[in-house]
Coordinates of C-alpha atoms in Angstrom, one line a residue:
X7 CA 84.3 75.0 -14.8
X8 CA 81.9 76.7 -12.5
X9 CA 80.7 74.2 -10.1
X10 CA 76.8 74.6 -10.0
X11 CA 75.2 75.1 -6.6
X12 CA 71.8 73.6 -5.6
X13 CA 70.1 75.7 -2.5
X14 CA 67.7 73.5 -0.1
X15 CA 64.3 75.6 0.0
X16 CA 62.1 74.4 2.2
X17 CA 58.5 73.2 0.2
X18 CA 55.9 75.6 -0.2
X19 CA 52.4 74.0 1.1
X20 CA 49.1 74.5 1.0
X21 CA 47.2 75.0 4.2
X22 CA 46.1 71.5 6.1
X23 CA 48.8 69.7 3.8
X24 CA 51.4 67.3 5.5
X25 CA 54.6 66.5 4.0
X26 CA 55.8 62.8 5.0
X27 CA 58.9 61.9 5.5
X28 CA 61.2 58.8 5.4
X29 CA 61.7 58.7 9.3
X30 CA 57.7 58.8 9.3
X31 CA 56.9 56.0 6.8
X32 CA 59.7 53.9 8.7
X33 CA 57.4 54.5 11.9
X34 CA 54.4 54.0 10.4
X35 CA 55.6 50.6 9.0
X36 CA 56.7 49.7 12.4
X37 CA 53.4 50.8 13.8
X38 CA 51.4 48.4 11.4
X39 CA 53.6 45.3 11.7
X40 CA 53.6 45.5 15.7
X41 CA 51.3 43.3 17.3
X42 CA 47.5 44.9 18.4
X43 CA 47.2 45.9 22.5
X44 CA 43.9 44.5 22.3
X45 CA 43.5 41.4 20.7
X46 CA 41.0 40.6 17.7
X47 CA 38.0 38.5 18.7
X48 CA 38.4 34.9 17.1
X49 CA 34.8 34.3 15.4
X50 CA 32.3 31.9 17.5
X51 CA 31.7 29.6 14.6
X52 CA 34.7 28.8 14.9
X53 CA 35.4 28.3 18.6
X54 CA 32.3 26.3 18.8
X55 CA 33.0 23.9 16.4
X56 CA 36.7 23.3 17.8
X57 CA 34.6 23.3 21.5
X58 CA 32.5 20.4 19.9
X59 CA 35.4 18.6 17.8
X60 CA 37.2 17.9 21.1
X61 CA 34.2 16.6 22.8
X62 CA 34.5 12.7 22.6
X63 CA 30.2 12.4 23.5
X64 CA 29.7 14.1 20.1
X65 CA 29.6 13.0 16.4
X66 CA 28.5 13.6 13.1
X67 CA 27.1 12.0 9.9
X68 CA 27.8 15.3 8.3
X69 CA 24.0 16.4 7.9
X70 CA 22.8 16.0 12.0
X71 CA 25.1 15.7 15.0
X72 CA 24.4 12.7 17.8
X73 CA 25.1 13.2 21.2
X74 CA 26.1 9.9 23.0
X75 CA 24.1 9.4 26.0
X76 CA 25.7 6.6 27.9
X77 CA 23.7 4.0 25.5
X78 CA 23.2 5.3 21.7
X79 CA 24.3 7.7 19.7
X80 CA 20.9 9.7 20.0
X81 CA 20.4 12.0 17.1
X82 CA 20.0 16.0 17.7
X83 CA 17.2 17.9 16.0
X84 CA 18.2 21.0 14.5
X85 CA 16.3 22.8 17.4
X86 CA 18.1 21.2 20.0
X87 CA 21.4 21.8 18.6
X88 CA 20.5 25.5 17.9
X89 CA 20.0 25.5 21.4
X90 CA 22.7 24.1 22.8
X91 CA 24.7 26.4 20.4
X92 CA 22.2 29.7 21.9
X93 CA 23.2 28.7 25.7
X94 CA 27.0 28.5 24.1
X95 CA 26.9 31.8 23.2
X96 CA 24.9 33.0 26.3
X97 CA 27.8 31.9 28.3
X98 CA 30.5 33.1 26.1
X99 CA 29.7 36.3 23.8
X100 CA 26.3 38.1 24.8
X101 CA 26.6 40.3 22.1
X102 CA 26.6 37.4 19.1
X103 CA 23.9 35.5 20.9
X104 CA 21.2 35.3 18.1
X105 CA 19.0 32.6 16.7
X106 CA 21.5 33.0 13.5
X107 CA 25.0 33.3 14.8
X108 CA 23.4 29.9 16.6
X109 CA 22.4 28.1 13.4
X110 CA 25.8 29.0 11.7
X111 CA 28.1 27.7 14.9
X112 CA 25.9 24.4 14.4
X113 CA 26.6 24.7 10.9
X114 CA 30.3 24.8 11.5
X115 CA 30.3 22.6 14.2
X116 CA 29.0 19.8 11.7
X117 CA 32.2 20.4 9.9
X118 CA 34.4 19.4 12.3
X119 CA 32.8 17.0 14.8
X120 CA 34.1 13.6 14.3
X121 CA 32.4 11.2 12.4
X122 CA 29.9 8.7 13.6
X123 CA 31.7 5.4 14.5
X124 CA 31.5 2.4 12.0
X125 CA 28.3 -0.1 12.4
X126 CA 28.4 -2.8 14.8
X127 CA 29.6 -6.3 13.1
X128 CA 27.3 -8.2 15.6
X129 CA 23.9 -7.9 16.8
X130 CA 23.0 -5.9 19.2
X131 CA 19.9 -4.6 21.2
X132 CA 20.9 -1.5 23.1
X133 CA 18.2 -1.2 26.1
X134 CA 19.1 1.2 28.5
X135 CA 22.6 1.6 30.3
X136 CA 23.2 -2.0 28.5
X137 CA 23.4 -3.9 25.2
X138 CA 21.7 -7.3 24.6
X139 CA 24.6 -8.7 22.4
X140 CA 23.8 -12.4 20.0
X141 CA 26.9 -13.8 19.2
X142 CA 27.4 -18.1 18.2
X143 CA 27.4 -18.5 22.6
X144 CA 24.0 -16.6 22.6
X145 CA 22.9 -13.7 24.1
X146 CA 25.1 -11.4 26.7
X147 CA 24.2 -8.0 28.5
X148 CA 27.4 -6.3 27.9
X149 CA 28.2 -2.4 28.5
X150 CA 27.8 0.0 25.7
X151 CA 30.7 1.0 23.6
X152 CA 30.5 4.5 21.9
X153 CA 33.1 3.5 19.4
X154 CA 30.1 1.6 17.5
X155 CA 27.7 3.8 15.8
X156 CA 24.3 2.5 17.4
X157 CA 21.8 5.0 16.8
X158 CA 18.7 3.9 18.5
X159 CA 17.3 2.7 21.5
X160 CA 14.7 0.5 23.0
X161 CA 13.0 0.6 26.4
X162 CA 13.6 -1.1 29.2
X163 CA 11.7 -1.5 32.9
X164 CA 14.2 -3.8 34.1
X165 CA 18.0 -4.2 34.4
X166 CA 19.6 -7.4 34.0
X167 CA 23.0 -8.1 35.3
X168 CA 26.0 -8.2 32.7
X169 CA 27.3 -11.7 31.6
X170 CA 25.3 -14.5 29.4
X171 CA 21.2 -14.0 29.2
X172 CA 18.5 -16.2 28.4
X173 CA 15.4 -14.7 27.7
X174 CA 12.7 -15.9 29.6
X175 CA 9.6 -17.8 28.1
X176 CA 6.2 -16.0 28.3
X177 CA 4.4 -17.1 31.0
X178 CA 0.6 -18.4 29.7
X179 CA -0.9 -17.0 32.5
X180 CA 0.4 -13.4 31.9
X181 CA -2.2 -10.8 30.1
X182 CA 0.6 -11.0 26.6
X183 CA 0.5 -15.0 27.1
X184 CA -3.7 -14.7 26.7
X185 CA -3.2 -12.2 24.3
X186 CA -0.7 -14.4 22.2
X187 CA -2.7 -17.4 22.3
X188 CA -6.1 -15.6 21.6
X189 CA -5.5 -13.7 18.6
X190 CA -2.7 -15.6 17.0
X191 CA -3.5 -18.6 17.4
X192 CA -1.6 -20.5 14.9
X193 CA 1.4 -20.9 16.0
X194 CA 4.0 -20.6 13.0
X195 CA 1.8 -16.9 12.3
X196 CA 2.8 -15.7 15.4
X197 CA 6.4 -17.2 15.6
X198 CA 6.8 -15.2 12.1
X199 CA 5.3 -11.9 13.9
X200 CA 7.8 -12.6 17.3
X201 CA 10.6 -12.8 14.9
X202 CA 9.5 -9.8 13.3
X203 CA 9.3 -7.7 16.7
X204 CA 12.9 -9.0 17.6
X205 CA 14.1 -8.0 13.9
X206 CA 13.1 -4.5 14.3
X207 CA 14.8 -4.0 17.9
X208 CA 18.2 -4.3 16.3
X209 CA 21.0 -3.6 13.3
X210 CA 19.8 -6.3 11.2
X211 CA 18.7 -5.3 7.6
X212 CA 16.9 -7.9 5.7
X213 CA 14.6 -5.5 3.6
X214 CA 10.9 -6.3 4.2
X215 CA 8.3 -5.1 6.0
X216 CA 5.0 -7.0 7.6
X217 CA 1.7 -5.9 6.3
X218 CA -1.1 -6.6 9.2
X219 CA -4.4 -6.7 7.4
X220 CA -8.1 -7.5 9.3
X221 CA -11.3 -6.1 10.3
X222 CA -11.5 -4.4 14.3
X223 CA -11.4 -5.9 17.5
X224 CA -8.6 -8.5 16.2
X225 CA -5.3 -7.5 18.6
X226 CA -3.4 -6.1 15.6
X227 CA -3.4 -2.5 17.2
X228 CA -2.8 -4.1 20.6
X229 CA 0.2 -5.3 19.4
X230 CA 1.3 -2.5 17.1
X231 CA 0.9 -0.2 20.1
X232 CA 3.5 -2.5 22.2
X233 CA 5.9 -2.8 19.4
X234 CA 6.0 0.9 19.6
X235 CA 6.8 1.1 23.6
X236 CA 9.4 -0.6 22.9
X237 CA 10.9 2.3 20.5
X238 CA 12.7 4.8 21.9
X239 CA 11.6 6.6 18.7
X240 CA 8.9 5.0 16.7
X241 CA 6.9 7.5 14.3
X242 CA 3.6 7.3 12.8
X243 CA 3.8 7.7 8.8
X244 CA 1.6 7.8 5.9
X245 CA 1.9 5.9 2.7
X246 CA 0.6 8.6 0.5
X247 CA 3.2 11.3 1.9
X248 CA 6.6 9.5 1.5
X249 CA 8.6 12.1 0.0
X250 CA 10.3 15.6 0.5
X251 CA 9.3 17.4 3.7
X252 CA 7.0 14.4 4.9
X253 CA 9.9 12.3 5.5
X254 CA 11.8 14.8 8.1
X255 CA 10.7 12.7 11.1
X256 CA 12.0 9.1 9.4
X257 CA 15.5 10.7 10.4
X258 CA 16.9 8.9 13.7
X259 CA 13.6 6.3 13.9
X260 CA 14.3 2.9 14.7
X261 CA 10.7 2.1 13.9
X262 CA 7.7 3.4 11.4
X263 CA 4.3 2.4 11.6
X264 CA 1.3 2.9 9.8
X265 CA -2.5 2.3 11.5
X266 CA -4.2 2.4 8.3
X267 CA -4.1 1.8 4.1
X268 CA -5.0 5.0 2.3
X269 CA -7.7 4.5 -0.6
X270 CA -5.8 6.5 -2.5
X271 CA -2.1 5.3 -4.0
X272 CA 0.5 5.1 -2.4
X273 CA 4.0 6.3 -3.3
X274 CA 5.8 2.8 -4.1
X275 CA 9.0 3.3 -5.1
X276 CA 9.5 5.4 -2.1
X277 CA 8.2 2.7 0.4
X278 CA 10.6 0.1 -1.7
X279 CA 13.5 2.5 -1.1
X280 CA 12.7 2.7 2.7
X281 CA 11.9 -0.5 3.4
X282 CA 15.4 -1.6 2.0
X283 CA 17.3 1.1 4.2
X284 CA 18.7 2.6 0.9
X285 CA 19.6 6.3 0.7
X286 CA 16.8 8.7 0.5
X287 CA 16.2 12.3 -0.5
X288 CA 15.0 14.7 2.6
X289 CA 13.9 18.4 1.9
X290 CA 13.1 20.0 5.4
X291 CA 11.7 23.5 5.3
X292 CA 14.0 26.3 5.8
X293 CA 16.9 23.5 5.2
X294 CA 18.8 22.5 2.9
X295 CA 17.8 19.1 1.0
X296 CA 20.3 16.1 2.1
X297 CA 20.9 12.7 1.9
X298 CA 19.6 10.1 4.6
X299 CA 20.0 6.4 5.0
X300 CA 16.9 5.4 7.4
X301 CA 17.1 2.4 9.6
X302 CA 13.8 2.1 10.3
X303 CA 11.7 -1.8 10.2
X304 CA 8.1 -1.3 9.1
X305 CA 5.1 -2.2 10.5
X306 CA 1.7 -1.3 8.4
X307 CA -2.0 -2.2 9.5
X308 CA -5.0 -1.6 8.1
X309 CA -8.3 -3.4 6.9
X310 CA -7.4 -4.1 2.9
X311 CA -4.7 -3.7 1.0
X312 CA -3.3 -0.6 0.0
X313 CA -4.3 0.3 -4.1
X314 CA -0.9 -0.6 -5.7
X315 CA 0.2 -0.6 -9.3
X316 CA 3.4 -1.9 -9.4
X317 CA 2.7 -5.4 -9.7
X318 CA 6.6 -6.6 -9.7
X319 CA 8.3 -9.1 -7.6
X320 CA 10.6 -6.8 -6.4
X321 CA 7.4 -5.0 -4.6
X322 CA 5.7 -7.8 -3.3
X323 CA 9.1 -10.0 -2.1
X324 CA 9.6 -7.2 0.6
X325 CA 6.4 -7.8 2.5
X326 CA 4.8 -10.2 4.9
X327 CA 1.3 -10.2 5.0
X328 CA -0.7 -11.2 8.4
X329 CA -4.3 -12.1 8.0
X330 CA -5.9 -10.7 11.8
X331 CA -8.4 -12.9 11.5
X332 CA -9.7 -13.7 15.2
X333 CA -12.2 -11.1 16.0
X334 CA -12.6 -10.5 20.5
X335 CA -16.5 -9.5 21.0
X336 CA -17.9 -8.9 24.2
X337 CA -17.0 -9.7 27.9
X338 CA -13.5 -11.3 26.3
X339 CA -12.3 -7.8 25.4
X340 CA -10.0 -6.5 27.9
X341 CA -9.8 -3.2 27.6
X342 CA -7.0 -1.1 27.8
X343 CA -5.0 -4.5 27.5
X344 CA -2.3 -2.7 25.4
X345 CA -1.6 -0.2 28.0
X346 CA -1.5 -2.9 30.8
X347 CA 0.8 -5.1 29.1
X348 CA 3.2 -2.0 28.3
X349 CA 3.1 -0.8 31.9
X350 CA 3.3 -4.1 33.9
X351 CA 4.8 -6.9 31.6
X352 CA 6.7 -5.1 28.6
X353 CA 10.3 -7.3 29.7
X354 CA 8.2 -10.3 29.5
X355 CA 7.7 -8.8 25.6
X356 CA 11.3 -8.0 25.1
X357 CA 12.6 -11.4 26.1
X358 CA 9.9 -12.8 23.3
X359 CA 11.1 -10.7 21.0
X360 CA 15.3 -11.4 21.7
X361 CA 13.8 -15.3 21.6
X362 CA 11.9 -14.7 17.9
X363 CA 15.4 -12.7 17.2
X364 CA 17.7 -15.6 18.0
X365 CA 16.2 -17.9 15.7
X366 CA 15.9 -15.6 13.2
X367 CA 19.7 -14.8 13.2
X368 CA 20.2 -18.6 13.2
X369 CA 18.4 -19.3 10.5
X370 CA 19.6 -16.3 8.4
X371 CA 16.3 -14.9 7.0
X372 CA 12.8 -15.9 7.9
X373 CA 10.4 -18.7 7.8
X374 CA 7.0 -17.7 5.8
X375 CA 4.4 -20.2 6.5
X376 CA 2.1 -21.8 4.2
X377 CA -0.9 -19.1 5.1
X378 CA 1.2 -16.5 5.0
X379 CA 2.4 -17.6 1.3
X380 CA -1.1 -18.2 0.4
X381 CA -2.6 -14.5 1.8
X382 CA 0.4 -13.0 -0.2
X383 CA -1.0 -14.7 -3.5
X384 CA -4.5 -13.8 -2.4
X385 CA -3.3 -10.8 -2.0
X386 CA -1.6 -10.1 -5.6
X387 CA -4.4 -11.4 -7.7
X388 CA -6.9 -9.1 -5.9
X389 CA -4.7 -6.1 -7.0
X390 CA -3.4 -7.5 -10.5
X391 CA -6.1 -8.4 -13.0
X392 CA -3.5 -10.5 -14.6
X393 CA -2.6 -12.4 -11.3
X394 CA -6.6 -12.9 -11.0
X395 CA -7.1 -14.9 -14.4
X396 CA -4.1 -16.6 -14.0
X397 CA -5.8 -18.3 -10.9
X398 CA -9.1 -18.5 -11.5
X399 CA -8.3 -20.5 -15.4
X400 CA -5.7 -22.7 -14.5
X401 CA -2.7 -21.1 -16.1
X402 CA 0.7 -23.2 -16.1
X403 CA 3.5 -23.8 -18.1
X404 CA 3.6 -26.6 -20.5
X405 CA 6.6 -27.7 -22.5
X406 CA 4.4 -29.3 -25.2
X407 CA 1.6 -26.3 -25.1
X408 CA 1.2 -24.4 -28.2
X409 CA -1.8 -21.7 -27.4
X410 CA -2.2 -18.5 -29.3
X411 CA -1.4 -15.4 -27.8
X412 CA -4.7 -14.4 -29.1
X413 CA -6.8 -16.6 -27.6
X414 CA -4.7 -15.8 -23.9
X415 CA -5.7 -12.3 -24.2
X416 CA -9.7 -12.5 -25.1
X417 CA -9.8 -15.3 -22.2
X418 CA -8.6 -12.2 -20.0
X419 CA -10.4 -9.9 -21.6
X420 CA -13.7 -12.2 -20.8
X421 CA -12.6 -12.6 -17.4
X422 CA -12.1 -9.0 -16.5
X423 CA -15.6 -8.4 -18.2
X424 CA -16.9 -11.1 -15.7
X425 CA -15.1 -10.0 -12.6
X426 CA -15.8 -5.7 -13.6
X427 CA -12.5 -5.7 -13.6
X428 CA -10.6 -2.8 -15.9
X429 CA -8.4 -5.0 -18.7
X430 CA -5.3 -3.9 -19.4
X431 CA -3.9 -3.4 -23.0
X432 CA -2.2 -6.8 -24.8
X433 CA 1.5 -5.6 -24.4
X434 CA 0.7 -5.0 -20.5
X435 CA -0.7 -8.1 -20.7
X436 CA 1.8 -10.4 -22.1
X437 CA 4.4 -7.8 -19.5
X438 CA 2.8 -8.9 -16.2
X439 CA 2.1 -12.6 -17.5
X440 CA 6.0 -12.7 -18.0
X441 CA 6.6 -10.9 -14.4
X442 CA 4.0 -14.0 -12.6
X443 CA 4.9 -17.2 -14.9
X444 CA 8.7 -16.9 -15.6
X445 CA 10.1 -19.1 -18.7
X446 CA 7.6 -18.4 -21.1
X447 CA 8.4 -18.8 -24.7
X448 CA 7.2 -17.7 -27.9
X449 CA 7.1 -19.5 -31.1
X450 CA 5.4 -18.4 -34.8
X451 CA 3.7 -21.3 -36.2
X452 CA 1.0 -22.6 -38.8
X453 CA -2.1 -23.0 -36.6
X454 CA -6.3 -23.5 -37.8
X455 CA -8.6 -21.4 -36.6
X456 CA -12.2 -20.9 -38.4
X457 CA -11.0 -23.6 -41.0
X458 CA -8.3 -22.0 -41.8
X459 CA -4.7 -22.1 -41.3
X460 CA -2.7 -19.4 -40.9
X461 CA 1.0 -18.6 -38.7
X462 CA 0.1 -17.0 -35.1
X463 CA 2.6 -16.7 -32.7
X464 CA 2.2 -19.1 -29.5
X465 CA 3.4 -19.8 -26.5
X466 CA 4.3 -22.8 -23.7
X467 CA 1.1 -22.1 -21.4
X468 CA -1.6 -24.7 -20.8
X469 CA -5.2 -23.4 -19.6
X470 CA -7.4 -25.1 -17.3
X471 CA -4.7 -26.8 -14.9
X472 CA -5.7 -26.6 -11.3
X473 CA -4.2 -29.8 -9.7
X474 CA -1.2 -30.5 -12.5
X475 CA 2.7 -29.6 -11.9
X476 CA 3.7 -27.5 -14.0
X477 CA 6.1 -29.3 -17.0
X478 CA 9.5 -29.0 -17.7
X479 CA 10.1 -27.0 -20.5
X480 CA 11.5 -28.4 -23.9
X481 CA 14.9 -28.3 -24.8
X482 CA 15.2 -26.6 -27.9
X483 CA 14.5 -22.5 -27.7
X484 CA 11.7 -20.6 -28.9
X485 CA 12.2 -17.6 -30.5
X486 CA 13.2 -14.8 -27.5
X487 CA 10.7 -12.3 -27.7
X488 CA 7.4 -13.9 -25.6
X489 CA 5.5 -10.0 -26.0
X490 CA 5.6 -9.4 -29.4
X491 CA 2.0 -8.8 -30.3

């Protein structure tokens, strides 16, 4: 057979054509594969957020980084950690130092930063370069610990020596002593306020808030004002902004104050929800919305009570309210007093407050005296219609009382007319009636009214009892529905 030869011509090309080879893809294979000469530049998101993850003096609570500062861990505004990123990148890459690369190594660096330490399981007052510990031995000035996540501060123009403390008494002769004694003069009042003051100076969460209430010239500002020196953050807020963007500057407050009721209403729920340290909704602008859990005590003065309409005990079991009622006229105002007593004797107003604090803690939750009580009540009948007749007729539960709904509702009705007072509709009515007089009970029976009988549905409440307890109610149940109308 003739063997068939095959001749090797070299390819024809086009030119600017390149044929490629085996040897060449081999190199070319090698070539990608080999490490660079130069080295690729590592992102600085990302070599700032390890820089910060290793730094033991910085932590997170995933939506603002705290920077400890040898007493708290003190919370960094978004400008201030955009700076600190911006003079990052100053020092270390030039040529990504922008306003943006900044704001996204933050943003990374939030990521990765460990996370705030747990809460402190004791009390504790941190003042400066030292903690005012209670334990069951009493007070102790120990040093900070960053491995407790304290996150405020208080201020302090004097620095006791660590071991056991005992805080001083006030001396009557001092300008606070004069001040006490002048415009709180009954005593259990202003033990409530001291303990007050001392409950916002810590951890402590016992969800209320004191309402100060009173005309001018009375020392509630004077004291409001020394409450706040002692605040390394205290901000000024306003009960008809409580929501979104308003709240921004709540974040990392130990202590939020209001200097006056808005005639308007105010937002309610939202107070409730801060007031009880619960989680909150924030929406900063140019940020995204997030989470917060404030920690701040409240403080609100004014001269009436804020318009409310949420008349429920879960509103009104959260506040204290302080009748101001000692008016200074005259040569007996000092003025400037709140200034003095900040500048010269504000330790002699710490040790008050760690002395209201102590028996607080003792006690486990506070003492409300009588007038306290009593300007509370005063206090929800002047904004509840309901609360209002209830008083002023005599309203009580009686076992053995059989009155008509009917006739309960036009003796409202009559005294709204009397007092100008807007009435609310019967099923509101019989609502908040349930809401002030629990363990009413409703019962259809034959009654005579106009000569006539007929079945009307009653209910265990007596009229016209000022001085009588109220009696126990009868054994055998009423029907369970005390609002149908």
């Amino acid at each position: 057979m003739e063997t068939i030869q095959f001749e090797m011509q070299p390819a024809q090309t086009k030119a600017g054509e390149h044929i490629v080879s085996g040897e060449q893809i081999t190199q070319a294979l090698q070539l990608m594969s080999a490490a660079p000469k130069k080295p690729v530049m590592e992102a600085p998101e990302i070599l700032y957020a390890e820089q910060c993850a290793g730094n033991q003096d910085l932590a997170t609570d995933e939506a603002y980084l705290y920077v400890w500062n040898d007493s708290y861990w003190q919370l960094q505004t978004d400008n201030e950690a955009k700076r600190d990123a911006l003079k990052w990148l100053q020092s270390n890459n030039r040529a990504r130092a922008t306003e943006q690369t900044a704001k996204s190594c933050y943003k990374t660096a939030l990521l990765l930063t460990q996370q705030m330490p747990p809460k402190p399981d004791r009390i504790v007052v941190p003042a400066g370069k030292q903690w005012f510990v209670l334990d069951e031995f009493g007070w102790s000035v120990e040093s900070p610990d960053r491995k407790v996540g304290i996150t405020h501060g208080i201020r302090l123009n004097a620095r006791p020596f660590p071991g056991y403390y005992t805080p001083a008494p006030v001396p009557p002769d001092s300008l606070f002593g004069r001040y006490l004694n002048t415009s709180l003069p009954d005593l259990a009042v202003r033990e409530l306020v001291q303990e007050y003051i001392g409950y916002t100076l810590c951890n402590m969460n016992l969800q209320c808030a004191q309402l100060w209430i009173g005309n001018g010239s009375n020392g509630k500002s004077v004291m409001l004002n020394i409450a706040r020196a002692l605040h390394e953050k205290a901000v000024a807020m306003r009960l008809d902004k409580l929501d979104g963007f308003d709240l921004t500057s709540i974040v990392g407050a130990s202590l939020a104050i209001c200097d006056e009721t808005p005639k308007a209403k105010i937002n309610q729920q939202a107070l409730k929800s801060l007031i009880s340290q619960g989680y909150i909704d924030i929406n900063p602008k140019y940020k995204a919305a997030f989470s917060y859990k404030p920690i701040a005590k409240w403080i609100i003065c004014g001269n009436h009570m804020p318009a409310i309409d949420d008349y429920s005990d879960g509103w009104w079991r959260r506040f204290h309210i302080i009748n101001w009622n000692v008016q200074v006229k005259g040569k007996d105002i000092i003025h400037g007093l709140d200034q003095k007593i900040i500048r010269d004797e504000l330790h002699i107003v710490l040790d008050w407050a760690l002395a209201g604090l102590s028996r607080l803690v003792e006690r486990g939750d506070f003492q409300i005296p009588d007038s306290v009580e009593q300007a509370k009540q005063e206090a929800k009948a002047d904004s509840n219609t309901v609360t209002s007749w209830i008083w002023s007729m005599g309203v009580v539960l009686d076992a053995d009382a059989k009155t008509t709904k009917k006739a309960l509702y036009e003796s409202y009705c009559e005294h709204c007319e009397q007092k100008g007072f807007p009435a609310c509709n019967e099923a509101q009515f019989f609502k908040r009636l349930n809401g002030e007089i629990p363990g009413i009970k409703n019962e259809r029976i034959m009654v005579r009214e106009g000569g006539k009988k007929h079945r009307a549905y009653c209910v265990n409440l007596a009229v016209g009892r000022f001085d009588d307890e109220p009696t126990p109610p009868q054994s055998d149940e009423l029907e369970d529905d005390p609002f149908k109308v």
